């Protein structure tokens, strides 16, 4: 039986009977003084704002909703400065370990020799990038932009749900959500800032630009030229690609805008070819260079990998980082963190059963009605089973899939994800949330925008927060409270 969810505003008490926790005190007062009609007006204004500037998300496989708005909730999610300090320390530790792990599996493979991770799980993994073996990117940084998904299960209990080390998305929504709140709830933000201090997220583009420039290749002549590579307008995250290119002040390019000559990457401009030193790519490995990966790809650039290996180009994130996204690798992250940092993980994993192991497989098949089962290479909430919410027929069909290819699946307990007050058709009600902070790593170290993207499951009782599965987003506030002790 899943325990009762922790509500980040009122703890475990019913809404009508509890006082708000300190981080949410100002928000609770604001909600109490705002009528449902007022909040609904603000929600509609937010929707109009998003529609006018074109913030949409493509839903693959849904012919009736190819492009739609991601629902935005007007009630912010709040973390105190002390809560954030602990999360920040854990995120830095985890991303540093991921970078060291990637450097190792493409280099000396000490963690494989030590038995920390099974060799076959890495070397036979479809995401293991053979062209990267023996290679070292600039400053030995592999994951320049990481999105680490966190869930909360209690007052002081945070868990990492998964790591996103290839092309994590969602940061544009983090930035636009703050812009909307500044416009629609200035009085709440003013009150919150007066009570302590609302930490800004608006500096993220500058942080990202500095991070990318810091990892320019050694042979870069002068100030590095940066560009953002997009698959094009039909990609679900195209809005974000164009948004970030604009905020960074760099060119948004497609594969057809680029070419490689003498192992140097150039982009076509009205003034002639211009050298590119750092390419922030939002294209997966398989499609980025038809000479090294899929020969039928028209999204990438022939010769791109040669330019990287010649030391003339930095790709962010580096090729081969997808191995760290694998959910089977995720299950070994506590051991990976200890091996590479010499310390216990600050942030815990969710307990995980690997179906590739016979004992775990038997447990999962016997308890599908209680578990969440995921494909090891899945993303976006696709291909997963939430056992308690599935029908008997759905569980039986999924069990057949697991039995056919057990190594492709992991399972986890159904967690009681924390809830936050959310505007619904019936008024303010608790809905489950997760959090994706964005962690930047460059030659000068690690930096994190305070907060991140909070995703909210808008359906009552639903634990699936992904935008592709009908979830929405909230602005995430990190607030320094008066007299709050610093640190974890």
Short mmCIF file of C-alpha atoms in Angstrom, two decimals:
data_model
loop_
_atom_site.label_atom_id
_atom_site.label_comp_id
_atom_site.label_asym_id
_atom_site.label_seq_id
_atom_site.Cartn_x
_atom_site.Cartn_y
_atom_site.Cartn_z
CA UNK A 1 0.00 0.00 0.00
CA UNK A 2 1.40 3.41 -1.02
CA UNK A 3 1.70 5.76 1.91
CA UNK A 4 -0.07 9.13 1.96
CA UNK A 5 1.62 11.79 -0.16
CA UNK A 6 3.50 14.62 1.52
CA UNK A 7 2.02 17.97 0.54
CA UNK A 8 4.70 20.64 0.20
CA UNK A 9 2.36 23.33 1.52
CA UNK A 10 0.53 21.61 4.37
CA UNK A 11 2.56 18.48 5.12
CA UNK A 12 0.37 15.46 5.83
CA UNK A 13 -2.64 17.35 7.20
CA UNK A 14 -5.85 18.08 5.24
CA UNK A 15 -5.83 21.43 3.43
CA UNK A 16 -8.63 22.91 5.51
CA UNK A 17 -7.08 21.96 8.85
CA UNK A 18 -3.42 22.85 8.54
CA UNK A 19 -1.17 25.85 8.67
CA UNK A 20 1.15 26.32 5.73
CA UNK A 21 4.81 25.34 6.05
CA UNK A 22 7.17 28.31 6.27
CA UNK A 23 8.30 28.34 2.60
CA UNK A 24 4.64 28.48 1.48
CA UNK A 25 3.27 30.95 4.03
CA UNK A 26 3.07 33.88 1.60
CA UNK A 27 1.64 31.68 -1.16
CA UNK A 28 -1.03 30.32 1.20
CA UNK A 29 -2.06 33.86 2.19
CA UNK A 30 -2.18 34.86 -1.48
CA UNK A 31 -4.40 31.90 -2.32
CA UNK A 32 -6.69 32.60 0.63
CA UNK A 33 -7.17 36.20 -0.51
CA UNK A 34 -7.69 35.31 -4.20
CA UNK A 35 -11.07 34.21 -5.49
CA UNK A 36 -11.39 31.31 -7.90
CA UNK A 37 -12.51 33.82 -10.53
CA UNK A 38 -9.37 35.88 -10.03
CA UNK A 39 -7.12 32.85 -10.33
CA UNK A 40 -9.01 31.64 -13.41
CA UNK A 41 -8.51 35.05 -15.03
CA UNK A 42 -4.78 34.84 -14.33
CA UNK A 43 -4.68 31.31 -15.77
CA UNK A 44 -6.34 32.47 -18.98
CA UNK A 45 -3.95 35.41 -19.24
CA UNK A 46 -1.01 33.02 -18.90
CA UNK A 47 -2.45 30.80 -21.64
CA UNK A 48 -2.88 33.83 -23.90
CA UNK A 49 0.72 34.88 -23.23
CA UNK A 50 2.07 31.42 -24.13
CA UNK A 51 -0.12 31.26 -27.23
CA UNK A 52 1.01 34.68 -28.46
CA UNK A 53 4.71 33.89 -28.21
CA UNK A 54 4.23 30.40 -29.65
CA UNK A 55 5.23 28.13 -26.78
CA UNK A 56 4.00 24.77 -28.04
CA UNK A 57 4.92 21.13 -27.69
CA UNK A 58 4.42 18.47 -30.36
CA UNK A 59 2.75 15.27 -29.21
CA UNK A 60 4.07 12.44 -31.36
CA UNK A 61 1.51 9.88 -32.46
CA UNK A 62 -1.51 12.05 -31.65
CA UNK A 63 -3.11 13.23 -34.92
CA UNK A 64 -5.49 15.53 -33.05
CA UNK A 65 -2.81 17.37 -31.08
CA UNK A 66 0.33 17.67 -33.13
CA UNK A 67 1.05 21.05 -31.56
CA UNK A 68 -0.43 22.19 -28.26
CA UNK A 69 0.26 24.43 -25.32
CA UNK A 70 1.80 22.91 -22.24
CA UNK A 71 -0.65 23.77 -19.44
CA UNK A 72 0.78 26.27 -16.97
CA UNK A 73 -0.32 26.37 -13.34
CA UNK A 74 -0.50 29.77 -11.72
CA UNK A 75 0.39 28.49 -8.21
CA UNK A 76 4.21 28.40 -7.82
CA UNK A 77 6.16 25.56 -6.26
CA UNK A 78 8.41 26.82 -3.43
CA UNK A 79 11.66 25.48 -1.97
CA UNK A 80 13.45 27.14 0.92
CA UNK A 81 17.09 28.14 0.64
CA UNK A 82 18.06 25.36 3.07
CA UNK A 83 16.18 22.73 1.07
CA UNK A 84 17.84 23.95 -2.10
CA UNK A 85 21.32 23.90 -0.57
CA UNK A 86 21.05 20.18 0.08
CA UNK A 87 19.70 19.50 -3.39
CA UNK A 88 22.42 21.64 -4.97
CA UNK A 89 25.21 19.76 -3.18
CA UNK A 90 23.71 16.43 -4.26
CA UNK A 91 23.31 17.56 -7.86
CA UNK A 92 26.91 18.77 -8.08
CA UNK A 93 28.15 15.47 -6.66
CA UNK A 94 26.01 13.38 -9.02
CA UNK A 95 26.89 15.25 -12.21
CA UNK A 96 30.59 15.24 -11.33
CA UNK A 97 30.34 11.45 -10.90
CA UNK A 98 28.54 11.09 -14.24
CA UNK A 99 31.30 13.02 -16.01
CA UNK A 100 33.97 10.87 -14.35
CA UNK A 101 32.04 7.72 -15.22
CA UNK A 102 31.84 8.68 -18.90
CA UNK A 103 35.52 9.58 -19.03
CA UNK A 104 36.28 6.17 -17.54
CA UNK A 105 34.06 3.95 -19.71
CA UNK A 106 35.48 5.56 -22.84
CA UNK A 107 38.99 5.43 -21.38
CA UNK A 108 40.65 3.08 -18.89
CA UNK A 109 37.38 1.38 -17.82
CA UNK A 110 38.49 1.10 -14.21
CA UNK A 111 34.92 0.93 -12.93
CA UNK A 112 34.26 -2.03 -15.21
CA UNK A 113 37.42 -3.80 -14.13
CA UNK A 114 36.46 -3.25 -10.50
CA UNK A 115 33.02 -4.76 -11.10
CA UNK A 116 31.16 -1.59 -10.19
CA UNK A 117 29.09 -1.88 -13.37
CA UNK A 118 28.82 -5.09 -15.45
CA UNK A 119 30.95 -4.83 -18.61
CA UNK A 120 28.24 -6.13 -20.90
CA UNK A 121 25.79 -3.52 -19.66
CA UNK A 122 28.12 -0.82 -20.95
CA UNK A 123 30.02 -2.32 -23.88
CA UNK A 124 26.96 -3.96 -25.47
CA UNK A 125 24.66 -1.02 -24.81
CA UNK A 126 23.19 0.59 -27.96
CA UNK A 127 24.09 4.01 -26.51
CA UNK A 128 27.78 3.12 -26.12
CA UNK A 129 29.48 5.23 -28.79
CA UNK A 130 32.44 3.36 -30.30
CA UNK A 131 33.89 6.46 -32.08
CA UNK A 132 34.40 8.00 -28.63
CA UNK A 133 36.56 5.18 -27.23
CA UNK A 134 39.95 6.59 -26.28
CA UNK A 135 38.79 10.16 -26.87
CA UNK A 136 38.74 13.03 -24.41
CA UNK A 137 36.62 16.16 -24.96
CA UNK A 138 37.83 19.66 -24.11
CA UNK A 139 38.39 20.09 -20.36
CA UNK A 140 37.32 16.43 -20.04
CA UNK A 141 33.70 17.60 -19.76
CA UNK A 142 31.21 15.17 -21.27
CA UNK A 143 27.88 16.42 -19.94
CA UNK A 144 27.77 20.20 -20.25
CA UNK A 145 24.02 20.40 -19.65
CA UNK A 146 22.37 17.82 -17.40
CA UNK A 147 18.72 17.55 -16.45
CA UNK A 148 18.35 15.50 -13.27
CA UNK A 149 14.77 14.50 -12.47
CA UNK A 150 13.98 14.59 -8.75
CA UNK A 151 10.96 13.49 -6.76
CA UNK A 152 10.08 14.27 -3.17
CA UNK A 153 8.50 11.75 -0.82
CA UNK A 154 8.71 13.53 2.55
CA UNK A 155 9.86 16.68 4.36
CA UNK A 156 13.53 15.78 3.90
CA UNK A 157 13.31 12.95 1.39
CA UNK A 158 14.36 13.63 -2.19
CA UNK A 159 15.22 10.93 -4.72
CA UNK A 160 16.73 11.01 -8.19
CA UNK A 161 14.22 9.48 -10.59
CA UNK A 162 16.43 9.57 -13.68
CA UNK A 163 19.39 11.31 -15.30
CA UNK A 164 19.21 13.14 -18.64
CA UNK A 165 22.68 13.50 -20.13
CA UNK A 166 22.06 13.61 -23.88
CA UNK A 167 19.87 16.52 -24.86
CA UNK A 168 17.77 17.47 -21.80
CA UNK A 169 14.89 19.81 -22.59
CA UNK A 170 12.55 22.05 -20.65
CA UNK A 171 14.73 24.98 -19.65
CA UNK A 172 12.78 27.39 -21.87
CA UNK A 173 9.66 26.63 -19.83
CA UNK A 174 11.58 27.30 -16.61
CA UNK A 175 12.49 30.76 -17.92
CA UNK A 176 9.12 31.58 -19.48
CA UNK A 177 7.24 30.42 -16.37
CA UNK A 178 9.14 32.97 -14.31
CA UNK A 179 8.40 35.69 -16.87
CA UNK A 180 4.68 34.90 -16.67
CA UNK A 181 4.66 35.00 -12.87
CA UNK A 182 6.44 38.36 -12.88
CA UNK A 183 3.65 39.69 -15.09
CA UNK A 184 0.64 38.03 -13.49
CA UNK A 185 1.51 37.90 -9.78
CA UNK A 186 3.87 40.82 -9.10
CA UNK A 187 2.30 41.42 -5.69
CA UNK A 188 3.09 37.86 -4.57
CA UNK A 189 6.65 38.07 -5.83
CA UNK A 190 7.11 41.43 -4.11
CA UNK A 191 5.82 39.97 -0.84
CA UNK A 192 8.02 36.92 -1.16
CA UNK A 193 11.10 39.00 -1.96
CA UNK A 194 10.43 41.32 0.97
CA UNK A 195 10.20 38.36 3.33
CA UNK A 196 13.53 36.95 2.33
CA UNK A 197 14.63 36.77 -1.25
CA UNK A 198 13.47 35.03 -4.40
CA UNK A 199 16.51 33.71 -6.25
CA UNK A 200 16.59 34.60 -9.97
CA UNK A 201 16.63 32.13 -12.87
CA UNK A 202 16.98 34.81 -15.53
CA UNK A 203 20.77 34.48 -15.48
CA UNK A 204 20.63 30.95 -16.93
CA UNK A 205 21.35 32.00 -20.56
CA UNK A 206 24.46 33.88 -19.42
CA UNK A 207 25.54 30.86 -17.36
CA UNK A 208 25.03 28.55 -20.33
CA UNK A 209 26.89 30.85 -22.70
CA UNK A 210 29.85 31.06 -20.32
CA UNK A 211 29.84 27.29 -19.87
CA UNK A 212 29.87 26.60 -23.62
CA UNK A 213 32.52 29.21 -24.37
CA UNK A 214 34.76 27.78 -21.64
CA UNK A 215 35.04 24.41 -23.43
CA UNK A 216 36.07 25.74 -26.83
CA UNK A 217 38.78 23.60 -28.46
CA UNK A 218 42.40 24.54 -27.83
CA UNK A 219 42.91 25.53 -31.44
CA UNK A 220 40.08 28.04 -31.35
CA UNK A 221 41.30 31.24 -33.04
CA UNK A 222 40.17 34.10 -30.79
CA UNK A 223 36.67 34.38 -29.36
CA UNK A 224 34.81 31.10 -29.92
CA UNK A 225 31.90 30.98 -32.34
CA UNK A 226 28.91 29.07 -30.97
CA UNK A 227 25.87 27.67 -32.76
CA UNK A 228 22.84 25.61 -31.75
CA UNK A 229 22.02 22.58 -33.91
CA UNK A 230 18.33 21.68 -34.21
CA UNK A 231 16.67 18.83 -36.11
CA UNK A 232 14.22 21.41 -37.48
CA UNK A 233 10.72 22.75 -37.06
CA UNK A 234 9.09 19.32 -36.80
CA UNK A 235 10.95 18.43 -33.60
CA UNK A 236 8.81 18.53 -30.46
CA UNK A 237 11.25 20.89 -28.72
CA UNK A 238 11.85 23.25 -31.67
CA UNK A 239 10.39 26.19 -29.78
CA UNK A 240 13.00 25.71 -27.09
CA UNK A 241 15.82 25.48 -29.63
CA UNK A 242 14.87 28.81 -31.23
CA UNK A 243 14.23 30.38 -27.82
CA UNK A 244 17.66 29.42 -26.48
CA UNK A 245 19.50 30.47 -29.64
CA UNK A 246 17.86 33.88 -29.33
CA UNK A 247 18.66 34.20 -25.61
CA UNK A 248 22.26 33.10 -26.16
CA UNK A 249 22.73 35.36 -29.16
CA UNK A 250 23.97 32.48 -31.34
CA UNK A 251 22.88 31.12 -34.70
CA UNK A 252 20.19 28.44 -34.83
CA UNK A 253 21.31 26.01 -37.52
CA UNK A 254 20.20 22.80 -39.18
CA UNK A 255 22.46 20.20 -40.74
CA UNK A 256 22.02 21.75 -44.18
CA UNK A 257 23.43 25.06 -42.87
CA UNK A 258 26.76 23.41 -41.95
CA UNK A 259 29.63 21.69 -43.71
CA UNK A 260 33.04 20.31 -42.78
CA UNK A 261 36.18 21.24 -44.71
CA UNK A 262 39.68 20.13 -43.70
CA UNK A 263 38.22 18.80 -40.43
CA UNK A 264 36.84 22.22 -39.49
CA UNK A 265 33.12 22.93 -39.12
CA UNK A 266 31.70 25.93 -40.97
CA UNK A 267 28.25 27.45 -41.22
CA UNK A 268 26.96 29.15 -44.30
CA UNK A 269 26.27 32.87 -43.86
CA UNK A 270 25.44 35.75 -46.18
CA UNK A 271 29.05 36.88 -45.76
CA UNK A 272 30.50 33.48 -46.62
CA UNK A 273 31.57 30.46 -44.54
CA UNK A 274 32.16 31.07 -40.82
CA UNK A 275 34.01 28.68 -38.55
CA UNK A 276 32.05 27.11 -35.66
CA UNK A 277 34.03 26.17 -32.55
CA UNK A 278 31.31 24.96 -30.17
CA UNK A 279 28.13 23.25 -31.33
CA UNK A 280 25.32 22.96 -28.78
CA UNK A 281 23.50 20.05 -30.33
CA UNK A 282 19.89 19.03 -29.83
CA UNK A 283 20.24 16.11 -32.25
CA UNK A 284 20.84 12.56 -31.01
CA UNK A 285 24.07 10.68 -31.80
CA UNK A 286 22.50 8.39 -34.40
CA UNK A 287 21.57 11.31 -36.65
CA UNK A 288 24.42 13.77 -36.13
CA UNK A 289 26.94 12.51 -38.72
CA UNK A 290 25.91 10.13 -41.54
CA UNK A 291 29.54 9.13 -42.08
CA UNK A 292 29.91 7.87 -38.51
CA UNK A 293 26.39 6.77 -37.59
CA UNK A 294 23.20 6.38 -39.63
CA UNK A 295 24.04 6.90 -43.31
CA UNK A 296 20.42 7.75 -44.13
CA UNK A 297 20.30 10.73 -41.75
CA UNK A 298 19.74 14.15 -43.28
CA UNK A 299 19.68 15.93 -39.91
CA UNK A 300 23.41 15.92 -39.25
CA UNK A 301 26.62 16.97 -40.94
CA UNK A 302 29.01 14.63 -42.80
CA UNK A 303 32.46 14.79 -41.20
CA UNK A 304 31.31 16.28 -37.90
CA UNK A 305 32.92 13.50 -35.86
CA UNK A 306 36.22 13.99 -37.73
CA UNK A 307 36.19 17.68 -36.77
CA UNK A 308 35.70 16.73 -33.11
CA UNK A 309 38.47 14.14 -33.15
CA UNK A 310 40.83 16.56 -34.89
CA UNK A 311 40.44 18.92 -31.93
CA UNK A 312 38.73 21.62 -33.97
CA UNK A 313 35.23 21.37 -32.54
CA UNK A 314 33.49 20.84 -29.21
CA UNK A 315 30.05 19.26 -29.22
CA UNK A 316 27.84 19.82 -26.18
CA UNK A 317 26.79 17.44 -24.86
CA UNK A 318 29.60 15.21 -26.04
CA UNK A 319 28.88 12.21 -28.22
CA UNK A 320 28.29 9.04 -26.22
CA UNK A 321 26.69 10.59 -23.17
CA UNK A 322 23.49 8.60 -23.76
CA UNK A 323 25.00 5.65 -21.89
CA UNK A 324 24.43 7.65 -18.68
CA UNK A 325 20.72 8.01 -19.50
CA UNK A 326 20.18 4.26 -19.55
CA UNK A 327 17.87 3.27 -16.69
CA UNK A 328 19.83 0.08 -16.01
CA UNK A 329 23.00 2.18 -15.59
CA UNK A 330 20.95 4.46 -13.33
CA UNK A 331 20.44 1.55 -10.95
CA UNK A 332 24.22 1.46 -10.37
CA UNK A 333 24.59 5.19 -9.74
CA UNK A 334 25.00 4.91 -5.94
CA UNK A 335 28.00 2.61 -6.51
CA UNK A 336 29.28 4.87 -9.33
CA UNK A 337 29.12 7.92 -7.06
CA UNK A 338 31.02 6.14 -4.28
CA UNK A 339 33.65 4.77 -6.68
CA UNK A 340 34.46 8.11 -8.30
CA UNK A 341 33.94 10.56 -5.42
CA UNK A 342 34.81 8.41 -2.42
CA UNK A 343 31.65 9.56 -0.64
CA UNK A 344 28.13 8.26 -0.14
CA UNK A 345 25.55 9.81 -2.45
CA UNK A 346 23.85 12.88 -1.03
CA UNK A 347 20.82 12.21 -3.22
CA UNK A 348 19.42 8.69 -3.16
CA UNK A 349 18.20 6.61 -6.06
CA UNK A 350 14.72 5.16 -6.12
CA UNK A 351 15.03 1.43 -5.24
CA UNK A 352 15.26 -0.42 -8.55
CA UNK A 353 14.84 -4.03 -9.69
CA UNK A 354 16.81 -4.98 -12.80
CA UNK A 355 14.74 -7.47 -14.80
CA UNK A 356 17.93 -8.77 -16.41
CA UNK A 357 18.60 -10.50 -13.06
CA UNK A 358 16.50 -13.62 -12.44
CA UNK A 359 15.58 -12.91 -8.81
CA UNK A 360 14.50 -9.37 -9.68
CA UNK A 361 12.57 -10.62 -12.72
CA UNK A 362 10.60 -13.05 -10.60
CA UNK A 363 9.83 -10.36 -8.02
CA UNK A 364 8.67 -7.91 -10.70
CA UNK A 365 6.40 -10.41 -12.45
CA UNK A 366 4.85 -11.41 -9.13
CA UNK A 367 4.22 -7.81 -8.08
CA UNK A 368 3.32 -5.91 -11.26
CA UNK A 369 0.18 -4.59 -9.56
CA UNK A 370 2.36 -2.60 -7.13
CA UNK A 371 5.28 -1.46 -9.34
CA UNK A 372 6.20 1.07 -11.99
CA UNK A 373 8.01 -0.64 -14.88
CA UNK A 374 10.08 1.27 -17.45
CA UNK A 375 12.06 0.52 -20.57
CA UNK A 376 15.76 1.08 -19.89
CA UNK A 377 16.11 3.33 -22.93
CA UNK A 378 12.68 4.94 -22.64
CA UNK A 379 11.92 8.64 -22.15
CA UNK A 380 9.04 11.05 -22.03
CA UNK A 381 6.82 8.70 -20.06
CA UNK A 382 6.35 6.46 -23.08
CA UNK A 383 6.41 2.68 -22.79
CA UNK A 384 5.97 2.54 -19.02
CA UNK A 385 3.50 0.67 -16.83
CA UNK A 386 2.12 2.14 -13.62
CA UNK A 387 0.93 -1.10 -12.07
CA UNK A 388 -1.59 0.22 -9.51
CA UNK A 389 -3.34 2.26 -12.22
CA UNK A 390 -3.24 -0.41 -14.96
CA UNK A 391 -5.94 -2.92 -15.80
CA UNK A 392 -5.38 -6.65 -15.41
CA UNK A 393 -5.20 -7.00 -19.20
CA UNK A 394 -2.60 -4.22 -19.45
CA UNK A 395 -0.47 -5.87 -16.78
CA UNK A 396 -0.69 -9.23 -18.54
CA UNK A 397 0.33 -7.71 -21.87
CA UNK A 398 3.24 -5.92 -20.20
CA UNK A 399 4.34 -9.09 -18.42
CA UNK A 400 4.59 -10.80 -21.81
CA UNK A 401 6.83 -7.98 -23.04
CA UNK A 402 9.08 -8.29 -19.99
CA UNK A 403 9.39 -12.06 -20.36
CA UNK A 404 10.34 -11.69 -24.04
CA UNK A 405 13.15 -9.19 -23.35
CA UNK A 406 13.81 -8.91 -19.60
CA UNK A 407 17.06 -6.94 -20.00
CA UNK A 408 15.09 -4.08 -21.53
CA UNK A 409 13.17 -3.32 -18.34
CA UNK A 410 13.64 -2.07 -14.79
CA UNK A 411 11.00 -1.72 -12.09
CA UNK A 412 10.56 0.58 -9.12
CA UNK A 413 8.11 0.88 -6.24
CA UNK A 414 5.16 3.20 -6.75
CA UNK A 415 6.27 6.22 -4.76
CA UNK A 416 3.97 8.64 -3.02
CA UNK A 417 5.21 11.69 -4.91
CA UNK A 418 4.79 14.97 -3.09
CA UNK A 419 1.90 17.23 -4.04
CA UNK A 420 1.53 20.97 -4.46
CA UNK A 421 -1.61 23.13 -4.58
CA UNK A 422 -2.73 23.41 -8.19
CA UNK A 423 -5.46 25.29 -10.01
CA UNK A 424 -8.04 22.78 -11.29
CA UNK A 425 -11.54 23.00 -12.74
CA UNK A 426 -12.86 22.34 -9.23
CA UNK A 427 -10.61 24.92 -7.55
CA UNK A 428 -7.30 24.58 -5.73
CA UNK A 429 -6.40 20.93 -5.15
CA UNK A 430 -3.20 18.88 -4.57
CA UNK A 431 -1.49 17.39 -7.60
CA UNK A 432 1.73 15.33 -7.82
CA UNK A 433 4.92 17.04 -9.00
CA UNK A 434 8.54 16.35 -9.87
CA UNK A 435 11.49 18.68 -10.46
CA UNK A 436 14.13 18.92 -13.20
CA UNK A 437 17.03 21.21 -12.22
CA UNK A 438 19.51 22.08 -14.98
CA UNK A 439 23.15 21.52 -14.08
CA UNK A 440 25.89 23.17 -16.16
CA UNK A 441 29.48 21.91 -16.26
CA UNK A 442 32.30 23.78 -17.98
CA UNK A 443 36.02 24.24 -17.69
CA UNK A 444 35.51 26.37 -14.58
CA UNK A 445 33.30 23.91 -12.72
CA UNK A 446 29.61 23.30 -12.04
CA UNK A 447 26.81 25.86 -11.80
CA UNK A 448 23.06 25.43 -11.31
CA UNK A 449 20.16 27.78 -11.87
CA UNK A 450 18.20 27.87 -8.57
CA UNK A 451 15.08 25.76 -8.88
CA UNK A 452 14.42 24.26 -12.28
CA UNK A 453 11.35 23.01 -14.10
CA UNK A 454 8.51 21.67 -11.96
CA UNK A 455 6.20 19.36 -13.88
CA UNK A 456 2.76 18.65 -12.49
CA UNK A 457 0.36 15.76 -13.15
CA UNK A 458 -2.89 17.58 -13.82
CA UNK A 459 -5.12 14.51 -13.60
CA UNK A 460 -6.26 13.71 -10.07
CA UNK A 461 -4.23 10.84 -8.62
CA UNK A 462 -1.94 10.59 -11.66
CA UNK A 463 1.78 10.10 -11.07
CA UNK A 464 2.79 10.79 -14.70
CA UNK A 465 3.99 14.39 -15.00
CA UNK A 466 5.55 14.31 -18.49
CA UNK A 467 4.33 16.98 -20.90
CA UNK A 468 3.96 14.32 -23.59
CA UNK A 469 1.53 12.50 -21.29
CA UNK A 470 -0.70 15.45 -20.45
CA UNK A 471 1.29 17.04 -17.62
CA UNK A 472 1.73 20.76 -17.02
CA UNK A 473 4.37 23.03 -15.51
CA UNK A 474 4.81 25.44 -12.60
CA UNK A 475 7.25 28.19 -11.78
CA UNK A 476 9.76 26.95 -9.20
CA UNK A 477 10.83 29.39 -6.50
CA UNK A 478 13.88 29.09 -4.30
CA UNK A 479 13.32 31.52 -1.43
CA UNK A 480 15.73 32.55 1.30
CA UNK A 481 13.60 32.80 4.42
CA UNK A 482 14.35 35.19 7.29
CA UNK A 483 16.39 33.54 10.06
CA UNK A 484 16.70 30.33 8.05
CA UNK A 485 19.94 28.46 8.77
CA UNK A 486 22.20 28.07 5.77
CA UNK A 487 23.33 24.73 4.44
CA UNK A 488 21.66 21.33 4.37
#
